[in-house]
Amino acid sequence: MELVIHDNPAAVADAAANLVAESIGAAHGNFSLGLAGGSTPRATYENLSARDIEWGGVDVWLADERWVAPDSAHSNGHTVDTVLFSRTAADFHRPAWSPTMDAEESAANYGRLLRTLHRESRPDLVLLGMGSDGHTASLFPGSRALNETQHWYVSNTIPETGEDRLTATFPMLHHAALIVVLVVGTAKAEALHASLNRQTPAGRLGEGDARVLWFVDRGAASLVSS
Ligand code: 6PG
């Protein structure tokens, strides 16, 4: 795993947006981009929304989603769509939801869709955040999804709150070509230090074939020895 320390949160968002724009530009279509929720990734999406990017041919999917209605303000897909993709030619693939649908069924269906999308390719780039407990996507410490070894997408429950989520699993995330984890603020410093020592779910991102870049600001890096 590689650590890149930026001056401040805006510099993290700008560097991540540059990387996304350059990667898409170099791919000339047929690009797979996975996105997470959270305020830190959102800053990158807002930065991207101001750029002139050719989104045609880009398949966008969610690294995790809350089990809420698609138009809920708590929905990662709703946020990403509103901030960025409602005005682009990207193919934005979201998990299905209905009041009578089972979260596990939706996760399984979405996982099959993602496997079909990546039948002959790897996810090119996945943007993730990290919580102060070291979770990433919706892979929370002590949660069942951490032990998934086959399925690419499962439902998961946050142990502390009982909230249901859908999340990409390590089998899928480890299959990506590149993962960029966006972390800012001193509140994340302990979790970042633990993650770089592979002691958190986010730290396990480095266990697979994916190249993992940590784009962090100086506050988050305050406990990382130079
Ligand atoms: C979610 C995310 C989650 C998020 C981190 C960081 O649905 O909330 O996918 O993994 O990326 O919790 O969120 P912040 O950047 O807001 O701290």
PDB file of C-alpha atoms and ligand atoms in Angstrom:
ATOM      1  CA  MET A   1       0.000   0.000   0.000  1.00  0.00           C
ATOM      2  CA  GLU A   2       1.229   3.511  -0.859  1.00  0.00           C
ATOM      3  CA  LEU A   3       0.638   6.666   1.210  1.00  0.00           C
ATOM      4  CA  VAL A   4       0.375  10.083  -0.435  1.00  0.00           C
ATOM      5  CA  ILE A   5       0.090  13.015   1.981  1.00  0.00           C
ATOM      6  CA  HIS A   6      -1.582  16.179   0.682  1.00  0.00           C
ATOM      7  CA  ASP A   7      -1.650  19.602   2.372  1.00  0.00           C
ATOM      8  CA  ASN A   8      -5.372  19.733   3.113  1.00  0.00           C
ATOM      9  CA  PRO A   9      -8.779  18.142   2.323  1.00  0.00           C
ATOM     10  CA  ALA A  10      -9.249  20.223  -0.832  1.00  0.00           C
ATOM     11  CA  ALA A  11      -5.897  19.012  -2.145  1.00  0.00           C
ATOM     12  CA  VAL A  12      -6.950  15.397  -1.473  1.00  0.00           C
ATOM     13  CA  ALA A  13     -10.186  15.908  -3.444  1.00  0.00           C
ATOM     14  CA  ASP A  14      -8.345  17.622  -6.278  1.00  0.00           C
ATOM     15  CA  ALA A  15      -5.687  14.912  -6.528  1.00  0.00           C
ATOM     16  CA  ALA A  16      -8.341  12.193  -6.549  1.00  0.00           C
ATOM     17  CA  ALA A  17     -10.365  14.021  -9.207  1.00  0.00           C
ATOM     18  CA  ASN A  18      -7.216  14.460 -11.313  1.00  0.00           C
ATOM     19  CA  LEU A  19      -6.520  10.731 -11.063  1.00  0.00           C
ATOM     20  CA  VAL A  20     -10.092   9.814 -12.072  1.00  0.00           C
ATOM     21  CA  ALA A  21     -10.092  12.267 -14.991  1.00  0.00           C
ATOM     22  CA  GLU A  22      -6.684  11.156 -16.252  1.00  0.00           C
ATOM     23  CA  SER A  23      -7.544   7.453 -15.902  1.00  0.00           C
ATOM     24  CA  ILE A  24     -10.808   7.862 -17.820  1.00  0.00           C
ATOM     25  CA  GLY A  25      -9.093   9.947 -20.475  1.00  0.00           C
ATOM     26  CA  ALA A  26      -6.403   7.309 -20.971  1.00  0.00           C
ATOM     27  CA  ALA A  27      -8.956   4.485 -21.198  1.00  0.00           C
ATOM     28  CA  HIS A  28     -10.860   5.906 -24.224  1.00  0.00           C
ATOM     29  CA  GLY A  29     -14.169   4.368 -23.018  1.00  0.00           C
ATOM     30  CA  ASN A  30     -14.884   1.040 -21.303  1.00  0.00           C
ATOM     31  CA  PHE A  31     -13.840   2.168 -17.866  1.00  0.00           C
ATOM     32  CA  SER A  32     -15.185   0.784 -14.580  1.00  0.00           C
ATOM     33  CA  LEU A  33     -15.392   3.185 -11.635  1.00  0.00           C
ATOM     34  CA  GLY A  34     -16.553   2.177  -8.156  1.00  0.00           C
ATOM     35  CA  LEU A  35     -17.636   4.907  -5.729  1.00  0.00           C
ATOM     36  CA  ALA A  36     -18.315   5.008  -2.003  1.00  0.00           C
ATOM     37  CA  GLY A  37     -20.473   7.281   0.114  1.00  0.00           C
ATOM     38  CA  GLY A  38     -19.309   9.700   2.779  1.00  0.00           C
ATOM     39  CA  SER A  39     -18.335  13.346   2.908  1.00  0.00           C
ATOM     40  CA  THR A  40     -14.700  12.815   1.940  1.00  0.00           C
ATOM     41  CA  PRO A  41     -15.471  10.980  -1.313  1.00  0.00           C
ATOM     42  CA  ARG A  42     -18.272  13.466  -1.964  1.00  0.00           C
ATOM     43  CA  ALA A  43     -15.721  16.309  -2.083  1.00  0.00           C
ATOM     44  CA  THR A  44     -14.032  14.504  -4.980  1.00  0.00           C
ATOM     45  CA  TYR A  45     -17.370  14.002  -6.772  1.00  0.00           C
ATOM     46  CA  GLU A  46     -18.120  17.715  -6.439  1.00  0.00           C
ATOM     47  CA  ASN A  47     -14.659  18.491  -7.844  1.00  0.00           C
ATOM     48  CA  LEU A  48     -15.292  16.103 -10.753  1.00  0.00           C
ATOM     49  CA  SER A  49     -18.680  17.681 -11.507  1.00  0.00           C
ATOM     50  CA  ALA A  50     -16.907  20.929 -12.487  1.00  0.00           C
ATOM     51  CA  ARG A  51     -14.683  19.190 -15.027  1.00  0.00           C
ATOM     52  CA  ASP A  52     -15.144  18.465 -18.727  1.00  0.00           C
ATOM     53  CA  ILE A  53     -14.857  14.650 -18.756  1.00  0.00           C
ATOM     54  CA  GLU A  54     -16.051  12.311 -21.503  1.00  0.00           C
ATOM     55  CA  TRP A  55     -18.194   9.953 -19.365  1.00  0.00           C
ATOM     56  CA  GLY A  56     -19.523   7.949 -22.309  1.00  0.00           C
ATOM     57  CA  GLY A  57     -18.391   4.336 -21.969  1.00  0.00           C
ATOM     58  CA  VAL A  58     -17.775   4.640 -18.235  1.00  0.00           C
ATOM     59  CA  ASP A  59     -19.601   2.129 -16.038  1.00  0.00           C
ATOM     60  CA  VAL A  60     -20.108   3.551 -12.551  1.00  0.00           C
ATOM     61  CA  TRP A  61     -21.179   1.398  -9.597  1.00  0.00           C
ATOM     62  CA  LEU A  62     -21.364   1.729  -5.832  1.00  0.00           C
ATOM     63  CA  ALA A  63     -18.858   0.199  -3.413  1.00  0.00           C
ATOM     64  CA  ASP A  64     -21.639   0.273  -0.866  1.00  0.00           C
ATOM     65  CA  GLU A  65     -25.168   1.517  -0.346  1.00  0.00           C
ATOM     66  CA  ARG A  66     -27.485   2.101   2.527  1.00  0.00           C
ATOM     67  CA  TRP A  67     -30.652  -0.029   2.510  1.00  0.00           C
ATOM     68  CA  VAL A  68     -32.949   2.960   1.978  1.00  0.00           C
ATOM     69  CA  ALA A  69     -35.218   4.224  -0.800  1.00  0.00           C
ATOM     70  CA  PRO A  70     -33.286   5.297  -3.910  1.00  0.00           C
ATOM     71  CA  ASP A  71     -34.360   8.930  -3.510  1.00  0.00           C
ATOM     72  CA  SER A  72     -33.451   9.087   0.180  1.00  0.00           C
ATOM     73  CA  ALA A  73     -30.936  11.753   1.189  1.00  0.00           C
ATOM     74  CA  HIS A  74     -29.134   8.906   2.998  1.00  0.00           C
ATOM     75  CA  SER A  75     -28.683   6.934  -0.218  1.00  0.00           C
ATOM     76  CA  ASN A  76     -25.122   6.898  -1.578  1.00  0.00           C
ATOM     77  CA  GLY A  77     -26.524   6.387  -5.055  1.00  0.00           C
ATOM     78  CA  HIS A  78     -28.817   9.380  -4.700  1.00  0.00           C
ATOM     79  CA  THR A  79     -25.891  11.545  -3.545  1.00  0.00           C
ATOM     80  CA  VAL A  80     -23.594  10.408  -6.355  1.00  0.00           C
ATOM     81  CA  ASP A  81     -26.347  10.821  -8.944  1.00  0.00           C
ATOM     82  CA  THR A  82     -27.312  14.284  -7.709  1.00  0.00           C
ATOM     83  CA  VAL A  83     -23.775  15.593  -7.344  1.00  0.00           C
ATOM     84  CA  LEU A  84     -22.331  14.110 -10.489  1.00  0.00           C
ATOM     85  CA  PHE A  85     -24.027  11.646 -12.795  1.00  0.00           C
ATOM     86  CA  SER A  86     -27.463  13.137 -13.377  1.00  0.00           C
ATOM     87  CA  ARG A  87     -25.760  15.371 -15.959  1.00  0.00           C
ATOM     88  CA  THR A  88     -23.365  12.954 -17.628  1.00  0.00           C
ATOM     89  CA  ALA A  89     -23.409  10.085 -20.132  1.00  0.00           C
ATOM     90  CA  ALA A  90     -21.988   7.600 -17.623  1.00  0.00           C
ATOM     91  CA  ASP A  91     -23.800   4.284 -17.168  1.00  0.00           C
ATOM     92  CA  PHE A  92     -24.614   4.479 -13.465  1.00  0.00           C
ATOM     93  CA  HIS A  93     -25.599   1.069 -12.073  1.00  0.00           C
ATOM     94  CA  ARG A  94     -27.412   1.108  -8.731  1.00  0.00           C
ATOM     95  CA  PRO A  95     -28.686  -1.741  -6.564  1.00  0.00           C
ATOM     96  CA  ALA A  96     -32.435  -2.412  -6.760  1.00  0.00           C
ATOM     97  CA  TRP A  97     -34.601  -1.426  -3.814  1.00  0.00           C
ATOM     98  CA  SER A  98     -38.283  -1.821  -2.948  1.00  0.00           C
ATOM     99  CA  PRO A  99     -40.208  -1.796   0.351  1.00  0.00           C
ATOM    100  CA  THR A 100     -40.879  -5.522  -0.032  1.00  0.00           C
ATOM    101  CA  MET A 101     -37.433  -6.522  -1.297  1.00  0.00           C
ATOM    102  CA  ASP A 102     -34.892  -8.353   0.860  1.00  0.00           C
ATOM    103  CA  ALA A 103     -31.510  -6.612   1.186  1.00  0.00           C
ATOM    104  CA  GLU A 104     -29.638  -9.870   0.651  1.00  0.00           C
ATOM    105  CA  GLU A 105     -31.584 -10.531  -2.560  1.00  0.00           C
ATOM    106  CA  SER A 106     -30.740  -7.056  -3.857  1.00  0.00           C
ATOM    107  CA  ALA A 107     -27.076  -7.488  -2.936  1.00  0.00           C
ATOM    108  CA  ALA A 108     -26.905 -10.869  -4.691  1.00  0.00           C
ATOM    109  CA  ASN A 109     -28.529  -9.442  -7.822  1.00  0.00           C
ATOM    110  CA  TYR A 110     -26.171  -6.475  -7.819  1.00  0.00           C
ATOM    111  CA  GLY A 111     -23.188  -8.765  -7.328  1.00  0.00           C
ATOM    112  CA  ARG A 112     -24.247 -10.803 -10.371  1.00  0.00           C
ATOM    113  CA  LEU A 113     -24.594  -7.607 -12.386  1.00  0.00           C
ATOM    114  CA  LEU A 114     -21.093  -6.515 -11.354  1.00  0.00           C
ATOM    115  CA  ARG A 115     -19.623  -9.881 -12.236  1.00  0.00           C
ATOM    116  CA  THR A 116     -21.274  -9.626 -15.666  1.00  0.00           C
ATOM    117  CA  LEU A 117     -19.934  -6.087 -16.133  1.00  0.00           C
ATOM    118  CA  HIS A 118     -16.447  -7.356 -15.264  1.00  0.00           C
ATOM    119  CA  ARG A 119     -16.651 -10.699 -17.075  1.00  0.00           C
ATOM    120  CA  GLU A 120     -13.509  -9.936 -19.062  1.00  0.00           C
ATOM    121  CA  SER A 121     -12.008  -7.086 -17.087  1.00  0.00           C
ATOM    122  CA  ARG A 122     -11.140  -5.878 -13.617  1.00  0.00           C
ATOM    123  CA  PRO A 123     -12.735  -2.876 -11.925  1.00  0.00           C
ATOM    124  CA  ASP A 124     -10.365  -0.160 -13.061  1.00  0.00           C
ATOM    125  CA  LEU A 125     -10.607   2.284 -10.164  1.00  0.00           C
ATOM    126  CA  VAL A 126     -12.452   2.256  -6.835  1.00  0.00           C
ATOM    127  CA  LEU A 127     -12.706   5.375  -4.667  1.00  0.00           C
ATOM    128  CA  LEU A 128     -13.313   4.575  -0.991  1.00  0.00           C
ATOM    129  CA  GLY A 129     -13.443   6.449   2.283  1.00  0.00           C
ATOM    130  CA  MET A 130     -12.603   5.222   5.767  1.00  0.00           C
ATOM    131  CA  GLY A 131     -14.416   5.696   9.037  1.00  0.00           C
ATOM    132  CA  SER A 132     -12.734   6.537  12.343  1.00  0.00           C
ATOM    133  CA  ASP A 133     -13.317   2.882  13.320  1.00  0.00           C
ATOM    134  CA  GLY A 134     -11.331   1.713  10.297  1.00  0.00           C
ATOM    135  CA  HIS A 135     -14.318   0.570   8.220  1.00  0.00           C
ATOM    136  CA  THR A 136     -14.353   1.048   4.485  1.00  0.00           C
ATOM    137  CA  ALA A 137     -17.304   0.703   2.108  1.00  0.00           C
ATOM    138  CA  SER A 138     -19.728  -0.944   4.532  1.00  0.00           C
ATOM    139  CA  LEU A 139     -17.173  -3.458   5.825  1.00  0.00           C
ATOM    140  CA  PHE A 140     -17.384  -2.651   9.522  1.00  0.00           C
ATOM    141  CA  PRO A 141     -15.242  -4.111  12.317  1.00  0.00           C
ATOM    142  CA  GLY A 142     -16.868  -7.266  13.678  1.00  0.00           C
ATOM    143  CA  SER A 143     -19.403  -7.509  10.866  1.00  0.00           C
ATOM    144  CA  ARG A 144     -20.315 -10.671   8.982  1.00  0.00           C
ATOM    145  CA  ALA A 145     -19.301  -9.365   5.537  1.00  0.00           C
ATOM    146  CA  LEU A 146     -15.629  -9.317   6.549  1.00  0.00           C
ATOM    147  CA  ASN A 147     -15.608 -13.110   6.295  1.00  0.00           C
ATOM    148  CA  GLU A 148     -17.190 -13.389   2.837  1.00  0.00           C
ATOM    149  CA  THR A 149     -14.883 -15.301   0.492  1.00  0.00           C
ATOM    150  CA  GLN A 150     -17.053 -15.900  -2.592  1.00  0.00           C
ATOM    151  CA  HIS A 151     -19.795 -13.364  -3.316  1.00  0.00           C
ATOM    152  CA  TRP A 152     -18.853  -9.933  -4.659  1.00  0.00           C
ATOM    153  CA  TYR A 153     -21.689  -8.111  -2.908  1.00  0.00           C
ATOM    154  CA  VAL A 154     -23.599  -8.911   0.259  1.00  0.00           C
ATOM    155  CA  SER A 155     -25.930  -7.271   2.722  1.00  0.00           C
ATOM    156  CA  ASN A 156     -24.326  -6.371   6.016  1.00  0.00           C
ATOM    157  CA  THR A 157     -25.427  -4.975   9.354  1.00  0.00           C
ATOM    158  CA  ILE A 158     -23.540  -2.331  11.300  1.00  0.00           C
ATOM    159  CA  PRO A 159     -23.005  -4.046  14.684  1.00  0.00           C
ATOM    160  CA  GLU A 160     -23.346  -0.863  16.760  1.00  0.00           C
ATOM    161  CA  THR A 161     -26.536   0.425  15.160  1.00  0.00           C
ATOM    162  CA  GLY A 162     -28.237  -2.529  13.479  1.00  0.00           C
ATOM    163  CA  GLU A 163     -28.439  -0.481  10.272  1.00  0.00           C
ATOM    164  CA  ASP A 164     -28.615  -2.590   7.119  1.00  0.00           C
ATOM    165  CA  ARG A 165     -26.205  -1.883   4.297  1.00  0.00           C
ATOM    166  CA  LEU A 166     -25.166  -3.441   0.988  1.00  0.00           C
ATOM    167  CA  THR A 167     -21.439  -3.685   0.363  1.00  0.00           C
ATOM    168  CA  ALA A 168     -18.774  -4.878  -1.995  1.00  0.00           C
ATOM    169  CA  THR A 169     -16.721  -7.587  -0.351  1.00  0.00           C
ATOM    170  CA  PHE A 170     -13.006  -8.214  -0.225  1.00  0.00           C
ATOM    171  CA  PRO A 171     -13.211 -10.775  -3.077  1.00  0.00           C
ATOM    172  CA  MET A 172     -14.484  -7.970  -5.307  1.00  0.00           C
ATOM    173  CA  LEU A 173     -12.350  -5.109  -3.987  1.00  0.00           C
ATOM    174  CA  HIS A 174      -9.176  -7.218  -4.103  1.00  0.00           C
ATOM    175  CA  HIS A 175      -9.929  -7.861  -7.794  1.00  0.00           C
ATOM    176  CA  ALA A 176      -9.736  -4.161  -8.670  1.00  0.00           C
ATOM    177  CA  ALA A 177      -6.751  -2.743 -10.542  1.00  0.00           C
ATOM    178  CA  LEU A 178      -6.526   0.326  -8.315  1.00  0.00           C
ATOM    179  CA  ILE A 179      -8.153   1.416  -5.060  1.00  0.00           C
ATOM    180  CA  VAL A 180      -7.771   4.973  -3.761  1.00  0.00           C
ATOM    181  CA  VAL A 181      -8.768   5.481  -0.129  1.00  0.00           C
ATOM    182  CA  LEU A 182      -9.581   9.109   0.756  1.00  0.00           C
ATOM    183  CA  VAL A 183      -8.968  10.062   4.395  1.00  0.00           C
ATOM    184  CA  VAL A 184      -8.858  13.526   5.966  1.00  0.00           C
ATOM    185  CA  GLY A 185      -8.866  14.979   9.469  1.00  0.00           C
ATOM    186  CA  THR A 186      -7.113  14.288  12.756  1.00  0.00           C
ATOM    187  CA  ALA A 187     -10.151  12.276  13.896  1.00  0.00           C
ATOM    188  CA  LYS A 188      -9.047   9.562  11.427  1.00  0.00           C
ATOM    189  CA  ALA A 189      -5.338   9.612  12.471  1.00  0.00           C
ATOM    190  CA  GLU A 190      -5.501   6.567  14.770  1.00  0.00           C
ATOM    191  CA  ALA A 191      -7.564   4.552  12.304  1.00  0.00           C
ATOM    192  CA  LEU A 192      -5.181   5.446   9.472  1.00  0.00           C
ATOM    193  CA  HIS A 193      -2.158   4.378  11.507  1.00  0.00           C
ATOM    194  CA  ALA A 194      -3.910   1.083  12.379  1.00  0.00           C
ATOM    195  CA  SER A 195      -4.976   0.586   8.758  1.00  0.00           C
ATOM    196  CA  LEU A 196      -1.469   1.044   7.409  1.00  0.00           C
ATOM    197  CA  ASN A 197      -0.508  -1.698   9.861  1.00  0.00           C
ATOM    198  CA  ARG A 198      -3.362  -3.818   8.451  1.00  0.00           C
ATOM    199  CA  GLN A 199      -5.238  -3.894  11.752  1.00  0.00           C
ATOM    200  CA  THR A 200      -8.608  -2.674  10.417  1.00  0.00           C
ATOM    201  CA  PRO A 201     -11.041  -3.653   7.647  1.00  0.00           C
ATOM    202  CA  ALA A 202      -9.627  -0.804   5.521  1.00  0.00           C
ATOM    203  CA  GLY A 203      -6.153  -2.194   6.142  1.00  0.00           C
ATOM    204  CA  ARG A 204      -7.235  -5.492   4.557  1.00  0.00           C
ATOM    205  CA  LEU A 205      -7.640  -3.769   1.182  1.00  0.00           C
ATOM    206  CA  GLY A 206      -3.930  -4.444   0.702  1.00  0.00           C
ATOM    207  CA  GLU A 207      -4.320  -8.240   0.954  1.00  0.00           C
ATOM    208  CA  GLY A 208      -5.347  -8.766  -2.679  1.00  0.00           C
ATOM    209  CA  ASP A 209      -4.140  -7.963  -6.197  1.00  0.00           C
ATOM    210  CA  ALA A 210      -5.328  -4.351  -6.158  1.00  0.00           C
ATOM    211  CA  ARG A 211      -2.824  -1.514  -5.977  1.00  0.00           C
ATOM    212  CA  VAL A 212      -3.900   0.568  -2.970  1.00  0.00           C
ATOM    213  CA  LEU A 213      -3.191   4.304  -2.736  1.00  0.00           C
ATOM    214  CA  TRP A 214      -4.022   6.259   0.411  1.00  0.00           C
ATOM    215  CA  PHE A 215      -4.712   9.922  -0.392  1.00  0.00           C
ATOM    216  CA  VAL A 216      -4.686  11.640   2.995  1.00  0.00           C
ATOM    217  CA  ASP A 217      -4.221  15.120   4.432  1.00  0.00           C
ATOM    218  CA  ARG A 218      -1.683  16.137   7.065  1.00  0.00           C
ATOM    219  CA  GLY A 219      -4.256  15.878   9.857  1.00  0.00           C
ATOM    220  CA  ALA A 220      -5.059  12.251   9.099  1.00  0.00           C
ATOM    221  CA  ALA A 221      -1.325  11.498   8.701  1.00  0.00           C
ATOM    222  CA  SER A 222      -0.378  13.119  12.032  1.00  0.00           C
ATOM    223  CA  LEU A 223       0.359   9.734  13.689  1.00  0.00           C
ATOM    224  CA  VAL A 224       2.130   8.185  10.725  1.00  0.00           C
ATOM    225  CA  SER A 225       5.904   8.136  11.166  1.00  0.00           C
ATOM    226  CA  SER A 226       7.731   9.672   8.208  1.00  0.00           C
TER     227      SER A 226
HETATM  228  C1  6PG B   1     -20.771   5.284   3.617  1.00  0.00           C
HETATM  229  C2  6PG B   1     -19.394   5.006   3.086  1.00  0.00           C
HETATM  230  C3  6PG B   1     -18.364   4.918   4.165  1.00  0.00           C
HETATM  231  C4  6PG B   1     -17.602   6.241   4.124  1.00  0.00           C
HETATM  232  C5  6PG B   1     -16.703   6.390   5.329  1.00  0.00           C
HETATM  233  C6  6PG B   1     -16.036   7.767   5.344  1.00  0.00           C
HETATM  234  O1  6PG B   1     -21.734   4.814   3.035  1.00  0.00           O
HETATM  235  O2  6PG B   1     -20.833   6.064   4.580  1.00  0.00           O
HETATM  236  O3  6PG B   1     -19.283   4.231   2.088  1.00  0.00           O
HETATM  237  O4  6PG B   1     -17.477   3.839   4.008  1.00  0.00           O
HETATM  238  O5  6PG B   1     -16.814   6.286   2.919  1.00  0.00           O
HETATM  239  O6  6PG B   1     -17.499   6.220   6.492  1.00  0.00           O
HETATM  240  O7  6PG B   1     -17.043   8.743   5.441  1.00  0.00           O
HETATM  241  P1  6PG B   1     -16.630  10.278   5.756  1.00  0.00           P
HETATM  242  O8  6PG B   1     -15.685  10.660   4.649  1.00  0.00           O
HETATM  243  O9  6PG B   1     -17.922  11.035   5.738  1.00  0.00           O
HETATM  244  O10 6PG B   1     -15.946  10.262   7.111  1.00  0.00           O
END
